[in-house]
PDB file of C-alpha atoms and ligand atoms in Angstrom:
ATOM      1  CA  MET A   1    -101.109 254.068 115.421  1.00 71.00           C
ATOM      2  CA  THR A   2    -101.691 256.957 112.542  1.00 85.00           C
ATOM      3  CA  LEU A   3     -98.754 257.822 110.626  1.00 95.00           C
ATOM      4  CA  PRO A   4     -98.475 261.831 110.404  1.00 97.00           C
ATOM      5  CA  GLU A   5     -98.944 263.666 107.142  1.00 97.00           C
ATOM      6  CA  GLY A   6     -96.277 263.376 105.059  1.00 98.00           C
ATOM      7  CA  VAL A   7     -95.028 260.101 106.447  1.00 98.00           C
ATOM      8  CA  ARG A   8     -95.942 256.671 104.934  1.00 98.00           C
ATOM      9  CA  ARG A   9     -95.187 253.254 103.941  1.00 97.00           C
ATOM     10  CA  HIS A  10     -93.579 253.167 101.059  1.00 98.00           C
ATOM     11  CA  ASP A  11     -92.091 250.170  98.653  1.00 97.00           C
ATOM     12  CA  PHE A  12     -88.366 250.163  97.528  1.00 97.00           C
ATOM     13  CA  ASP A  13     -87.562 247.813  95.546  1.00 94.00           C
ATOM     14  CA  GLY A  14     -89.992 245.197  96.897  1.00 95.00           C
ATOM     15  CA  GLU A  15     -89.355 245.982 100.624  1.00 95.00           C
ATOM     16  CA  THR A  16     -91.744 248.260 102.510  1.00 97.00           C
ATOM     17  CA  ALA A  17     -90.212 250.787 104.351  1.00 98.00           C
ATOM     18  CA  LEU A  18     -91.181 254.204 106.401  1.00 98.00           C
ATOM     19  CA  ALA A  19     -90.569 257.027 103.604  1.00 98.00           C
ATOM     20  CA  THR A  20     -91.125 260.587 103.648  1.00 98.00           C
ATOM     21  CA  ARG A  21     -91.042 263.117 100.441  1.00 98.00           C
ATOM     22  CA  GLY A  22     -88.049 265.686 100.330  1.00 98.00           C
ATOM     23  CA  PRO A  23     -84.705 265.692  99.012  1.00 97.00           C
ATOM     24  CA  PRO A  24     -82.081 262.938  99.490  1.00 97.00           C
ATOM     25  CA  ALA A  25     -79.924 263.360 102.073  1.00 97.00           C
ATOM     26  CA  TYR A  26     -77.536 260.711 103.209  1.00 95.00           C
ATOM     27  CA  GLY A  27     -77.625 258.454 100.056  1.00 95.00           C
ATOM     28  CA  GLU A  28     -80.978 256.617 101.672  1.00 97.00           C
ATOM     29  CA  PRO A  29     -82.763 255.019  98.664  1.00 97.00           C
ATOM     30  CA  THR A  30     -85.224 256.867  96.791  1.00 98.00           C
ATOM     31  CA  ASP A  31     -88.262 256.572  94.517  1.00 97.00           C
ATOM     32  CA  GLY A  32     -89.211 259.333  92.990  1.00 97.00           C
ATOM     33  CA  GLU A  33     -89.919 262.442  95.400  1.00 97.00           C
ATOM     34  CA  TRP A  34     -90.159 259.322  97.901  1.00 98.00           C
ATOM     35  CA  ARG A  35     -86.895 258.874 100.556  1.00 98.00           C
ATOM     36  CA  ARG A  36     -86.649 255.867 102.853  1.00 98.00           C
ATOM     37  CA  TRP A  37     -86.209 256.539 106.679  1.00 98.00           C
ATOM     38  CA  ASP A  38     -84.554 253.788 108.245  1.00 97.00           C
ATOM     39  CA  PRO A  39     -85.430 253.191 112.136  1.00 98.00           C
ATOM     40  CA  ARG A  40     -81.906 251.210 112.675  1.00 98.00           C
ATOM     41  CA  ARG A  41     -80.965 254.714 112.040  1.00 98.00           C
ATOM     42  CA  SER A  42     -83.548 256.681 113.709  1.00 98.00           C
ATOM     43  CA  LYS A  43     -85.223 256.650 117.155  1.00 98.00           C
ATOM     44  CA  LEU A  44     -88.027 258.484 116.191  1.00 98.00           C
ATOM     45  CA  GLY A  45     -88.160 256.646 112.892  1.00 98.00           C
ATOM     46  CA  ALA A  46     -87.598 253.384 115.335  1.00 98.00           C
ATOM     47  CA  MET A  47     -90.750 254.561 117.895  1.00 98.00           C
ATOM     48  CA  LEU A  48     -92.996 254.856 114.480  1.00 98.00           C
ATOM     49  CA  GLU A  49     -92.207 251.699 113.742  1.00 97.00           C
ATOM     50  CA  ARG A  50     -92.865 250.164 116.818  1.00 96.00           C
ATOM     51  CA  GLY A  51     -96.457 251.875 117.009  1.00 96.00           C
ATOM     52  CA  VAL A  52     -96.182 254.095 119.809  1.00 97.00           C
ATOM     53  CA  GLU A  53     -98.285 256.908 119.971  1.00 97.00           C
ATOM     54  CA  THR A  54     -96.378 260.082 119.169  1.00 97.00           C
ATOM     55  CA  GLY A  55     -99.304 262.288 118.419  1.00 97.00           C
ATOM     56  CA  LEU A  56     -97.763 263.739 115.550  1.00 98.00           C
ATOM     57  CA  GLU A  57     -99.971 264.772 112.781  1.00 97.00           C
ATOM     58  CA  GLY A  58     -97.464 266.874 110.404  1.00 98.00           C
ATOM     59  CA  GLY A  59     -97.399 270.582 110.072  1.00 98.00           C
ATOM     60  CA  GLU A  60     -95.842 270.873 113.536  1.00 98.00           C
ATOM     61  CA  THR A  61     -93.362 273.294 114.693  1.00 98.00           C
ATOM     62  CA  VAL A  62     -90.651 271.296 116.251  1.00 98.00           C
ATOM     63  CA  LEU A  63     -87.373 271.464 118.476  1.00 99.00           C
ATOM     64  CA  TYR A  64     -85.167 268.439 117.590  1.00 99.00           C
ATOM     65  CA  LEU A  65     -82.530 268.290 120.277  1.00 98.00           C
ATOM     66  CA  GLY A  66     -79.220 266.479 119.394  1.00 98.00           C
ATOM     67  CA  ALA A  67     -79.755 266.855 115.705  1.00 98.00           C
ATOM     68  CA  ALA A  68     -75.964 265.556 114.254  1.00 98.00           C
ATOM     69  CA  ALA A  69     -75.706 265.242 111.047  1.00 98.00           C
ATOM     70  CA  GLY A  70     -79.453 265.762 110.578  1.00 98.00           C
ATOM     71  CA  THR A  71     -80.298 262.050 108.995  1.00 98.00           C
ATOM     72  CA  THR A  72     -83.444 262.233 111.424  1.00 98.00           C
ATOM     73  CA  VAL A  73     -83.872 265.728 111.584  1.00 98.00           C
ATOM     74  CA  GLY A  74     -84.175 265.885 108.367  1.00 98.00           C
ATOM     75  CA  HIS A  75     -86.620 263.238 107.766  1.00 98.00           C
ATOM     76  CA  VAL A  76     -88.857 265.436 110.084  1.00 98.00           C
ATOM     77  CA  ALA A  77     -88.739 268.977 108.143  1.00 98.00           C
ATOM     78  CA  ASP A  78     -89.945 267.216 105.397  1.00 98.00           C
ATOM     79  CA  PHE A  79     -93.048 266.483 107.230  1.00 98.00           C
ATOM     80  CA  ALA A  80     -93.131 269.383 110.326  1.00 98.00           C
ATOM     81  CA  GLY A  81     -93.280 272.792 110.012  1.00 98.00           C
ATOM     82  CA  PRO A  82     -90.427 275.452 110.933  1.00 98.00           C
ATOM     83  CA  THR A  83     -87.772 273.002 112.842  1.00 98.00           C
ATOM     84  CA  TYR A  84     -85.272 273.907 114.946  1.00 98.00           C
ATOM     85  CA  ALA A  85     -82.123 271.622 115.385  1.00 98.00           C
ATOM     86  CA  VAL A  86     -79.458 272.144 118.247  1.00 98.00           C
ATOM     87  CA  GLU A  87     -76.395 270.133 118.119  1.00 98.00           C
ATOM     88  CA  PHE A  88     -73.121 271.283 119.915  1.00 97.00           C
ATOM     89  CA  ALA A  89     -70.580 268.825 118.006  1.00 97.00           C
ATOM     90  CA  ALA A  90     -68.869 271.347 115.498  1.00 94.00           C
ATOM     91  CA  ARG A  91     -67.970 267.678 113.274  1.00 94.00           C
ATOM     92  CA  PRO A  92     -71.650 266.663 112.105  1.00 95.00           C
ATOM     93  CA  THR A  93     -72.761 270.163 111.603  1.00 93.00           C
ATOM     94  CA  ARG A  94     -71.682 270.541 108.426  1.00 93.00           C
ATOM     95  CA  ASP A  95     -73.556 267.897 107.067  1.00 97.00           C
ATOM     96  CA  LEU A  96     -76.586 268.910 108.961  1.00 98.00           C
ATOM     97  CA  LEU A  97     -75.958 272.967 107.461  1.00 98.00           C
ATOM     98  CA  SER A  98     -76.155 271.272 103.925  1.00 97.00           C
ATOM     99  CA  VAL A  99     -79.558 269.231 105.185  1.00 98.00           C
ATOM    100  CA  ALA A 100     -81.012 272.681 105.449  1.00 98.00           C
ATOM    101  CA  ASP A 101     -79.522 273.810 102.698  1.00 98.00           C
ATOM    102  CA  ASP A 102     -82.499 272.071 100.758  1.00 96.00           C
ATOM    103  CA  ARG A 103     -85.008 272.508 103.467  1.00 98.00           C
ATOM    104  CA  GLY A 104     -86.410 276.206 103.971  1.00 98.00           C
ATOM    105  CA  ASN A 105     -87.981 275.310 107.060  1.00 98.00           C
ATOM    106  CA  LEU A 106     -85.300 273.372 109.254  1.00 98.00           C
ATOM    107  CA  PHE A 107     -82.923 275.853 111.235  1.00 98.00           C
ATOM    108  CA  PRO A 108     -79.550 274.619 113.002  1.00 98.00           C
ATOM    109  CA  LEU A 109     -78.747 275.864 115.650  1.00 98.00           C
ATOM    110  CA  LEU A 110     -75.411 275.013 117.021  1.00 97.00           C
ATOM    111  CA  LYS A 111     -75.714 275.210 120.904  1.00 98.00           C
ATOM    112  CA  ASP A 112     -75.965 272.854 124.043  1.00 98.00           C
ATOM    113  CA  ALA A 113     -79.327 271.503 124.621  1.00 98.00           C
ATOM    114  CA  ARG A 114     -78.209 272.176 128.528  1.00 98.00           C
ATOM    115  CA  LYS A 115     -78.347 275.503 128.076  1.00 98.00           C
ATOM    116  CA  PRO A 116     -81.668 276.494 126.350  1.00 98.00           C
ATOM    117  CA  GLU A 117     -80.991 280.181 127.425  1.00 98.00           C
ATOM    118  CA  THR A 118     -78.845 280.621 124.827  1.00 98.00           C
ATOM    119  CA  TYR A 119     -80.952 279.851 122.081  1.00 98.00           C
ATOM    120  CA  ALA A 120     -84.608 281.166 123.921  1.00 98.00           C
ATOM    121  CA  HIS A 121     -84.201 284.255 121.617  1.00 97.00           C
ATOM    122  CA  VAL A 122     -84.491 282.392 118.200  1.00 97.00           C
ATOM    123  CA  VAL A 123     -86.594 279.477 119.090  1.00 98.00           C
ATOM    124  CA  GLU A 124     -90.731 280.071 119.249  1.00 96.00           C
ATOM    125  CA  PRO A 125     -93.206 277.875 121.327  1.00 98.00           C
ATOM    126  CA  VAL A 126     -92.978 274.897 119.527  1.00 98.00           C
ATOM    127  CA  ASP A 127     -95.493 271.932 119.376  1.00 98.00           C
ATOM    128  CA  VAL A 128     -93.425 269.272 119.689  1.00 98.00           C
ATOM    129  CA  VAL A 129     -89.570 268.465 121.113  1.00 99.00           C
ATOM    130  CA  VAL A 130     -87.673 265.503 119.713  1.00 99.00           C
ATOM    131  CA  GLN A 131     -84.691 264.366 121.651  1.00 98.00           C
ATOM    132  CA  ASP A 132     -82.075 262.162 121.113  1.00 98.00           C
ATOM    133  CA  VAL A 133     -79.075 263.604 122.660  1.00 98.00           C
ATOM    134  CA  ALA A 134     -77.252 260.102 124.115  1.00 94.00           C
ATOM    135  CA  THR A 135     -75.615 261.950 126.525  1.00 95.00           C
ATOM    136  CA  ARG A 136     -75.704 261.614 130.717  1.00 96.00           C
ATOM    137  CA  GLY A 137     -78.412 263.776 132.168  1.00 97.00           C
ATOM    138  CA  GLN A 138     -80.853 262.944 129.525  1.00 98.00           C
ATOM    139  CA  ALA A 139     -84.294 263.686 131.595  1.00 98.00           C
ATOM    140  CA  ARG A 140     -82.436 266.927 132.842  1.00 98.00           C
ATOM    141  CA  VAL A 141     -82.266 268.184 129.241  1.00 98.00           C
ATOM    142  CA  ALA A 142     -85.563 267.434 128.723  1.00 98.00           C
ATOM    143  CA  LEU A 143     -86.754 268.881 131.913  1.00 98.00           C
ATOM    144  CA  ALA A 144     -84.516 272.286 130.742  1.00 98.00           C
ATOM    145  CA  ASN A 145     -86.205 272.463 127.703  1.00 98.00           C
ATOM    146  CA  ARG A 146     -89.792 272.363 129.119  1.00 98.00           C
ATOM    147  CA  ARG A 147     -90.218 275.751 128.402  1.00 98.00           C
ATOM    148  CA  PHE A 148     -90.541 275.663 124.536  1.00 98.00           C
ATOM    149  CA  LEU A 149     -93.417 273.325 124.477  1.00 98.00           C
ATOM    150  CA  ARG A 150     -96.899 274.665 124.577  1.00 98.00           C
ATOM    151  CA  ASP A 151     -98.811 273.202 127.329  1.00 97.00           C
ATOM    152  CA  ASP A 152    -100.574 271.145 124.975  1.00 97.00           C
ATOM    153  CA  GLY A 153     -97.448 269.792 123.110  1.00 98.00           C
ATOM    154  CA  ARG A 154     -95.632 266.832 123.261  1.00 98.00           C
ATOM    155  CA  LEU A 155     -92.272 265.429 124.349  1.00 98.00           C
ATOM    156  CA  LEU A 156     -91.046 262.631 122.193  1.00 98.00           C
ATOM    157  CA  LEU A 157     -87.749 261.302 123.809  1.00 98.00           C
ATOM    158  CA  SER A 158     -85.398 258.698 123.250  1.00 98.00           C
ATOM    159  CA  VAL A 159     -83.187 257.978 126.489  1.00 98.00           C
ATOM    160  CA  LYS A 160     -79.696 255.474 126.050  1.00 98.00           C
ATOM    161  CA  ALA A 161     -79.281 253.358 129.142  1.00 97.00           C
ATOM    162  CA  ARG A 162     -75.520 253.254 128.488  1.00 96.00           C
ATOM    163  CA  SER A 163     -74.780 257.142 128.159  1.00 97.00           C
ATOM    164  CA  GLU A 164     -76.528 256.891 131.970  1.00 97.00           C
ATOM    165  CA  ASP A 165     -74.600 254.073 133.060  1.00 93.00           C
ATOM    166  CA  VAL A 166     -72.509 252.339 131.362  1.00 92.00           C
ATOM    167  CA  THR A 167     -72.889 248.981 133.329  1.00 92.00           C
ATOM    168  CA  GLY A 168     -76.003 249.551 134.963  1.00 91.00           C
ATOM    169  CA  ASP A 169     -79.567 247.671 134.095  1.00 96.00           C
ATOM    170  CA  PRO A 170     -81.068 248.942 131.639  1.00 97.00           C
ATOM    171  CA  GLU A 171     -84.727 249.357 133.034  1.00 97.00           C
ATOM    172  CA  ALA A 172     -83.331 250.412 136.711  1.00 97.00           C
ATOM    173  CA  VAL A 173     -81.896 253.528 134.166  1.00 97.00           C
ATOM    174  CA  PHE A 174     -85.240 254.428 132.656  1.00 98.00           C
ATOM    175  CA  ASP A 175     -87.183 254.128 135.553  1.00 98.00           C
ATOM    176  CA  GLU A 176     -85.101 256.846 136.897  1.00 97.00           C
ATOM    177  CA  ALA A 177     -84.884 258.677 133.948  1.00 98.00           C
ATOM    178  CA  VAL A 178     -88.890 258.596 133.597  1.00 98.00           C
ATOM    179  CA  GLU A 179     -89.395 259.327 137.606  1.00 98.00           C
ATOM    180  CA  THR A 180     -87.317 262.446 136.903  1.00 98.00           C
ATOM    181  CA  LEU A 181     -89.450 263.562 133.755  1.00 98.00           C
ATOM    182  CA  SER A 182     -92.411 263.113 136.343  1.00 98.00           C
ATOM    183  CA  GLU A 183     -91.631 266.429 137.703  1.00 97.00           C
ATOM    184  CA  GLU A 184     -92.529 268.363 135.338  1.00 97.00           C
ATOM    185  CA  TYR A 185     -94.014 265.816 132.246  1.00 98.00           C
ATOM    186  CA  GLU A 186     -97.144 263.544 132.532  1.00 98.00           C
ATOM    187  CA  ILE A 187     -95.705 260.315 130.688  1.00 98.00           C
ATOM    188  CA  ARG A 188     -98.343 258.643 128.122  1.00 98.00           C
ATOM    189  CA  GLU A 189     -96.035 255.753 126.990  1.00 98.00           C
ATOM    190  CA  ARG A 190     -93.053 254.055 127.006  1.00 98.00           C
ATOM    191  CA  ARG A 191     -91.561 251.380 124.975  1.00 98.00           C
ATOM    192  CA  ARG A 192     -88.234 249.909 124.448  1.00 98.00           C
ATOM    193  CA  LEU A 193     -86.841 250.276 120.566  1.00 98.00           C
ATOM    194  CA  GLU A 194     -85.286 246.680 120.512  1.00 98.00           C
ATOM    195  CA  PRO A 195     -84.748 245.409 117.672  1.00 98.00           C
ATOM    196  CA  PHE A 196     -83.708 249.100 115.727  1.00 98.00           C
ATOM    197  CA  HIS A 197     -81.448 249.921 118.926  1.00 98.00           C
ATOM    198  CA  ASP A 198     -80.510 248.374 121.956  1.00 98.00           C
ATOM    199  CA  ASP A 199     -81.006 249.765 125.382  1.00 98.00           C
ATOM    200  CA  HIS A 200     -83.434 252.046 124.141  1.00 98.00           C
ATOM    201  CA  LEU A 201     -86.140 253.858 125.486  1.00 98.00           C
ATOM    202  CA  GLY A 202     -88.802 255.928 123.789  1.00 98.00           C
ATOM    203  CA  VAL A 203     -90.831 257.740 125.724  1.00 98.00           C
ATOM    204  CA  VAL A 204     -94.176 259.970 125.124  1.00 98.00           C
ATOM    205  CA  ALA A 205     -94.735 263.104 127.518  1.00 98.00           C
ATOM    206  CA  ALA A 206     -96.688 265.651 127.893  1.00 98.00           C
ATOM    207  CA  PRO A 207     -95.878 268.857 130.006  1.00 97.00           C
ATOM    208  CA  ARG A 208     -97.906 268.933 133.410  1.00 94.00           C
TER     209      ARG A 208
HETATM  210  C1  SAM B 301     -77.279 260.020 118.777  1.00 94.54           C
HETATM  211  S1  SAM B 301     -76.945 261.203 117.986  1.00 94.54           S
HETATM  212  C2  SAM B 301     -78.332 262.084 117.404  1.00 94.54           C
HETATM  213  C3  SAM B 301     -78.996 261.184 116.172  1.00 94.54           C
HETATM  214  C4  SAM B 301     -79.551 262.162 115.524  1.00 94.54           C
HETATM  215  N1  SAM B 301     -80.832 262.353 116.080  1.00 94.54           N
HETATM  216  C5  SAM B 301     -80.185 261.167 114.333  1.00 94.54           C
HETATM  217  O1  SAM B 301     -81.041 260.719 114.520  1.00 94.54           O
HETATM  218  O2  SAM B 301     -79.856 261.819 112.770  1.00 94.54           O
HETATM  219  C6  SAM B 301     -76.513 262.509 119.518  1.00 94.54           C
HETATM  220  C7  SAM B 301     -76.206 263.683 119.043  1.00 94.54           C
HETATM  221  O3  SAM B 301     -76.773 264.335 120.340  1.00 94.54           O
HETATM  222  C8  SAM B 301     -75.819 265.262 120.372  1.00 94.54           C
HETATM  223  N2  SAM B 301     -75.364 265.954 121.974  1.00 94.54           N
HETATM  224  C9  SAM B 301     -74.954 265.325 123.108  1.00 94.54           C
HETATM  225  N3  SAM B 301     -75.226 266.273 123.937  1.00 94.54           N
HETATM  226  C10 SAM B 301     -75.466 267.526 123.532  1.00 94.54           C
HETATM  227  C11 SAM B 301     -76.022 268.967 124.044  1.00 94.54           C
HETATM  228  N4  SAM B 301     -76.041 268.980 125.410  1.00 94.54           N
HETATM  229  N5  SAM B 301     -76.536 269.731 123.215  1.00 94.54           N
HETATM  230  C12 SAM B 301     -76.523 269.477 121.867  1.00 94.54           C
HETATM  231  N6  SAM B 301     -76.101 268.666 121.148  1.00 94.54           N
HETATM  232  C13 SAM B 301     -76.099 267.137 122.167  1.00 94.54           C
HETATM  233  C14 SAM B 301     -74.193 264.556 119.708  1.00 94.54           C
HETATM  234  O4  SAM B 301     -73.339 265.600 119.588  1.00 94.54           O
HETATM  235  C15 SAM B 301     -74.612 263.815 119.155  1.00 94.54           C
HETATM  236  O5  SAM B 301     -74.256 264.319 117.485  1.00 94.54           O
END
């Protein structure tokens, strides 16, 4: 598995961890310009840590759905090109805005990812959609945002089983989500994100 350009394993006080280069954002350990990317706080970080072939090379245009306070999308903006960050909850958005203040390529959008028509006038075609919304209908959100992906682009999706069905068998939930996704995406890889995130599936998919 190759890490994108701009992401590397870096030594922090004798411990090697994923890192990107950029202004600190949430009190994470830093060493010079490098700041630690904790896979326990990031599904995309966990995908990289688990060795998933994300296809990320660095410099891509990204649409990130479910940005929350900007923990992961801040790391993404450190190695990517223009990065559009969609989040619909007002509460975490203040922190997201301050992460964006330090990054000229990060564009927060206070929008609902289930309504892509409300940001279609702002978002250009992207190389990568990263999605971590952790709400019911996660696969449907990915289908709705397919329109932004270039034909040779990639979807990097995290599915939280309990957001779909609190009591159901996670594998059954994942199978259903992947089946729904298959309407418009070809699945390249699926990988559970334990031990970093319980009952989460990481999916790499390409538009059909
Ligand atoms: C698990 S958190 C995301 C954490 C974040 N990706 C990170 O790693 O830093 C899920 C976020 O998705 C947001 N979300 C859920 N449904 C959404 C929707 N339909 N549109 C936009 N944001 C949504 C939630 O408000 C929440 O902040």
